[in-house]
Coordinates of C-alpha atoms in Angstrom, one line a residue:
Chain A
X1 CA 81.9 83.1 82.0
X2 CA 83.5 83.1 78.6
X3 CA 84.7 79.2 77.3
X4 CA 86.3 78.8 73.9
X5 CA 86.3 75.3 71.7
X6 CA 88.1 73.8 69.3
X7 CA 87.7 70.9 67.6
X8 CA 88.8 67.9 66.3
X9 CA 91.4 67.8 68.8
X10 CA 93.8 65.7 67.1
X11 CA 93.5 64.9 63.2
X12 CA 95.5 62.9 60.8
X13 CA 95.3 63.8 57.2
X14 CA 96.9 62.8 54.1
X15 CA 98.4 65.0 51.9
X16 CA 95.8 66.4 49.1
X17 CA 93.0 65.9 51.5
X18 CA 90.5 68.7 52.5
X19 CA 90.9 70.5 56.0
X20 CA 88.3 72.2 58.6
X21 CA 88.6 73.3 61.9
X22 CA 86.2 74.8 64.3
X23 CA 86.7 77.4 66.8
X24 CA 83.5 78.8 68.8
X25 CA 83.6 81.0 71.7
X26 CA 80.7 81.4 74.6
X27 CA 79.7 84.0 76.5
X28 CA 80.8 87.1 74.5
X29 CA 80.0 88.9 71.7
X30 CA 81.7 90.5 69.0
X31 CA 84.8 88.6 70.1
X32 CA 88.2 89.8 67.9
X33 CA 89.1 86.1 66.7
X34 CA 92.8 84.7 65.7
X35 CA 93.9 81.5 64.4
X36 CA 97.4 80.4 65.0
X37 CA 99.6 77.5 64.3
X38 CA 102.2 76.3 66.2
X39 CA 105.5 74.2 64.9
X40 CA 106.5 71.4 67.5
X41 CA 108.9 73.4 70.2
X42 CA 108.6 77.0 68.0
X43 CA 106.5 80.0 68.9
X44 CA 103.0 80.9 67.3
X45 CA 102.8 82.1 64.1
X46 CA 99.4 84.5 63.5
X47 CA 97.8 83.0 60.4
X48 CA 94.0 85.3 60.2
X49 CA 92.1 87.7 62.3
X50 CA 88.7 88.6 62.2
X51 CA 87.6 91.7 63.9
X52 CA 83.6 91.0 62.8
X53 CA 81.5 88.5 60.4
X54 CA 82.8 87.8 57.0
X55 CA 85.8 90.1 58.0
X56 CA 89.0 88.2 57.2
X57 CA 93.0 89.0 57.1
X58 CA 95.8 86.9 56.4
X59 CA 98.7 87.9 57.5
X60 CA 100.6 85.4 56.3
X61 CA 100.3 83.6 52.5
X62 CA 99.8 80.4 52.4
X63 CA 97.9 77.0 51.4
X64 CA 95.0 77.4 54.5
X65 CA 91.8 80.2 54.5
X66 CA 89.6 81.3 57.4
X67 CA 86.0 82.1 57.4
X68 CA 83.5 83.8 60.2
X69 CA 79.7 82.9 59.6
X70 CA 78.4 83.9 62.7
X71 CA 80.0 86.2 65.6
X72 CA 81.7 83.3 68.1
X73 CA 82.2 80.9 65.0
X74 CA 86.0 80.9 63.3
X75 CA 87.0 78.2 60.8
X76 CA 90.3 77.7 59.3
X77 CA 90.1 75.6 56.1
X78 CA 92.2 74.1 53.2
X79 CA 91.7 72.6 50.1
X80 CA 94.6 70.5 49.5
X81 CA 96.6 69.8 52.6
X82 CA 100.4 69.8 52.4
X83 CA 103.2 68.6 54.6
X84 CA 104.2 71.7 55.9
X85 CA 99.9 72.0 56.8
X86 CA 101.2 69.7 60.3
X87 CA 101.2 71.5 63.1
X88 CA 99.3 72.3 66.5
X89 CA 96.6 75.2 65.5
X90 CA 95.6 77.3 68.4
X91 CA 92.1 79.5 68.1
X92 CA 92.3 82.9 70.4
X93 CA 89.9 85.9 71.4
X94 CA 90.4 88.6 72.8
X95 CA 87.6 91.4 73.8
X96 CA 86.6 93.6 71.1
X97 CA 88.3 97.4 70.7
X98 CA 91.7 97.9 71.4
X99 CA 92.5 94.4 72.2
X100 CA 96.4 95.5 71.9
X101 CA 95.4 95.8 75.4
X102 CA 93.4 92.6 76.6
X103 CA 95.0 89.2 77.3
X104 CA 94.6 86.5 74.4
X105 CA 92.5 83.2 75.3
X106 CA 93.5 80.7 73.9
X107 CA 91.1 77.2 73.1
X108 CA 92.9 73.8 73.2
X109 CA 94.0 73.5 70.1
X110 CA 94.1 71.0 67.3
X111 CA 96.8 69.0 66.7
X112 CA 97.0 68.1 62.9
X113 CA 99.2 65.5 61.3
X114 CA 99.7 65.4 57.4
X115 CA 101.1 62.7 56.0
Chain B
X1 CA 107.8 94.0 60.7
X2 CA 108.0 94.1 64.2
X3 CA 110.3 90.9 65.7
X4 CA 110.2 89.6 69.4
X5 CA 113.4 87.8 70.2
X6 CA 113.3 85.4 73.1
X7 CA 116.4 83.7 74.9
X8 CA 116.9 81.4 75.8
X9 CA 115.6 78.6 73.6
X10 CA 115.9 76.3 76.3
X11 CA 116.9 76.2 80.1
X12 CA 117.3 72.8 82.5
X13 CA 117.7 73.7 86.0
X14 CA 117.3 71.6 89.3
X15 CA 114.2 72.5 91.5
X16 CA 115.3 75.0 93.7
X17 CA 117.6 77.1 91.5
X18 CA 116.3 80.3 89.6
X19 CA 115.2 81.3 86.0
X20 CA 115.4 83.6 84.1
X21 CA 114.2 84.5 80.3
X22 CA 115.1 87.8 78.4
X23 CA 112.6 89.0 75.3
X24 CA 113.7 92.3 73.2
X25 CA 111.6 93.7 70.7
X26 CA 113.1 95.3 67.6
X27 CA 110.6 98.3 68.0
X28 CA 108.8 100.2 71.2
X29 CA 106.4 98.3 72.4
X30 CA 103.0 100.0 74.1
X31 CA 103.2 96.9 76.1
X32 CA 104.0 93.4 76.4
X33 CA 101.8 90.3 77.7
X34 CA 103.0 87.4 79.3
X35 CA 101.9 83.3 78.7
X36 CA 102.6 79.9 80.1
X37 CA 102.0 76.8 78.1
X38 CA 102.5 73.8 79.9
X39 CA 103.6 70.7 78.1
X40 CA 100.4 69.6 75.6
X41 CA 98.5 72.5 76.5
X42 CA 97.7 75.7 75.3
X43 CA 99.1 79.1 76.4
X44 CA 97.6 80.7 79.3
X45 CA 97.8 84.4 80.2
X46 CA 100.4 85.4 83.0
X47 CA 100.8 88.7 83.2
X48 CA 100.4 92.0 81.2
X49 CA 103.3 95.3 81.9
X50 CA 102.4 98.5 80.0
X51 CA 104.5 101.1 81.7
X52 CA 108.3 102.0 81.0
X53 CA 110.2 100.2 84.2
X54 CA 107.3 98.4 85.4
X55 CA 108.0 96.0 87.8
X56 CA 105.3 93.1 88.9
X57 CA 105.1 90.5 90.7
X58 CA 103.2 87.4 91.1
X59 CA 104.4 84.6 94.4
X60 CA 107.9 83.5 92.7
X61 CA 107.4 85.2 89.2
X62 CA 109.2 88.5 89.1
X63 CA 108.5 90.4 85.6
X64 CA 110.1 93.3 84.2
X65 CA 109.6 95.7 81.3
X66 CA 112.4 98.1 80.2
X67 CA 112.8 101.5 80.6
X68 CA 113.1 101.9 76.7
X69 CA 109.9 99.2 76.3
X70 CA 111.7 96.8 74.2
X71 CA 112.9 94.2 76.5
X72 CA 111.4 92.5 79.1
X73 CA 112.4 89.6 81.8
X74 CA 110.8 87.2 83.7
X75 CA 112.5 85.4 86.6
X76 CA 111.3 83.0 88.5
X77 CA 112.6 82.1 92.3
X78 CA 113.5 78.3 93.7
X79 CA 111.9 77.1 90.4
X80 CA 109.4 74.0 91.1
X81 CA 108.1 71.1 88.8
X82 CA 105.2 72.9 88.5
X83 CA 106.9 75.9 86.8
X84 CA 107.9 73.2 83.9
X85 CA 106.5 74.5 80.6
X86 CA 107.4 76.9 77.5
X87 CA 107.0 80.6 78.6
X88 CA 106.3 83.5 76.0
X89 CA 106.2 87.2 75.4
X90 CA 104.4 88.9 73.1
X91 CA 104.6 92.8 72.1
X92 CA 101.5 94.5 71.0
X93 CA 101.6 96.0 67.7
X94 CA 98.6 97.1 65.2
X95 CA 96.3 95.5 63.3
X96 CA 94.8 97.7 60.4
X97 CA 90.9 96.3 59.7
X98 CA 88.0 98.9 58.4
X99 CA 90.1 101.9 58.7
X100 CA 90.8 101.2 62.7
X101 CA 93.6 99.6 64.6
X102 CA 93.3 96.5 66.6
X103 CA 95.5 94.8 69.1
X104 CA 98.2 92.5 67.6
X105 CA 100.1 90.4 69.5
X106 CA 103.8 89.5 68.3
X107 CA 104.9 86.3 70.2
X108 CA 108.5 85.5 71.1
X109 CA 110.0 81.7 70.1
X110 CA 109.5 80.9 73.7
X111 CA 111.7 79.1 76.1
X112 CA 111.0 75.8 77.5
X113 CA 111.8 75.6 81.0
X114 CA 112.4 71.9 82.5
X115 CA 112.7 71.4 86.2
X116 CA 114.9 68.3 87.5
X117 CA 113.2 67.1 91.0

């Protein structure tokens, strides 16, 4: 069966501080991979997307940047970490081709504090 | 860009009484997926409805999609304190990567649903 992780699960950073977080998925291959962040009581907001390795979009511009070295590996990075950078991030796959049509998973999530 | 509007943001109800939550899509949608997230956790697929007017069901969960597939419901009978949690759509749209389309989902805001035993 297919398991997804993330980790840390909870982080507290200060602002200007460097961030990475790991996502890994088991039991598949050539997983499409998503990184999302979540505002406290708002919907998700799609940050990247990676339909292979080194293939990387952004739909969104912003302070963070995402990276896929090997086929179940997706990590969401930052430089400088800002305020706004708090949030729960949520790593998903979904089975490669037309995944308009296959169900997200979704890992636990990391819940990151900036302060 | 496609925009998933969910209502309402919130709903109380005492355990027993029904729910309901509406999401409408400013575009078609080819179909629309279904989540749960219960309180800390992360979402957790529900259901998926591809066809105009579908109608599923799953024990107490009743979900509909649209004839026109751009709104969708999801109602749930004698609501329980298990049901408590934040419940999402999500349209599919396209992702454009390489020269092919992939899956993208568009999620609604969500609405938190928050059963009184």
């Amino acid at each position: 069966s297919q398991t997804i992780h993330q980790w840390p699960a909870t982080l507290v950073q200060p602002v200007g501080s460097p961030l990475s977080l790991e996502c890994t998925v088991e039991g598949t291959s050539n997983p499409n991979l998503y990184w999302y962040r979540q505002a406290a009581g708002r919907g998700l907001q799609l940050l990247f997307y990676s339909v292979g390795i080194g293939q990387i979009s952004s739909e969104v511009p912003q302070n963070l940047s995402a990276s896929r070295p090997q086929d179940r590996q997706f990590i969401l990075s930052s430089k400088k970490l800002l305020l706004s950078d708090s949030g729960f991030y949520l790593c998903a796959w979904t089975r490669t081709g037309m995944s308009s049509y296959n169900e997200q998973f979704f890992g636990p999530g990391t819940r990151l504090t900036v302060l | 860009g496609q925009q998933v509007m969910q209502i309402p943001q919130y709903q109380h109800v005492q355990e027993g009484e029904d729910f309901t939550t509406y999401c409408n899509s400013s575009t078609t949608l080819s179909n629309i997926q279904w989540y749960k997230q219960r309180p800390g956790g992360h979402p957790v697929f529900l259901i998926q409805l591809v066809k105009s007017g579908e109608v599923k069901k799953q024990k107490r969960l009743t979900f509909q999609f649209g004839e026109a597939k751009k709104n969708s419901s999801l109602h749930i009978t004698a609501t329980q304190t298990t049901d408590v949690g934040t419940y999402f759509c999500a349209g599919s749209g396209f992702l454009h990567a390489g020269g092919t389309s992939y899956g993208k989902l568009t999620f609604g805001q969500g609405t938190i649903l928050t059963v009184h035993p």
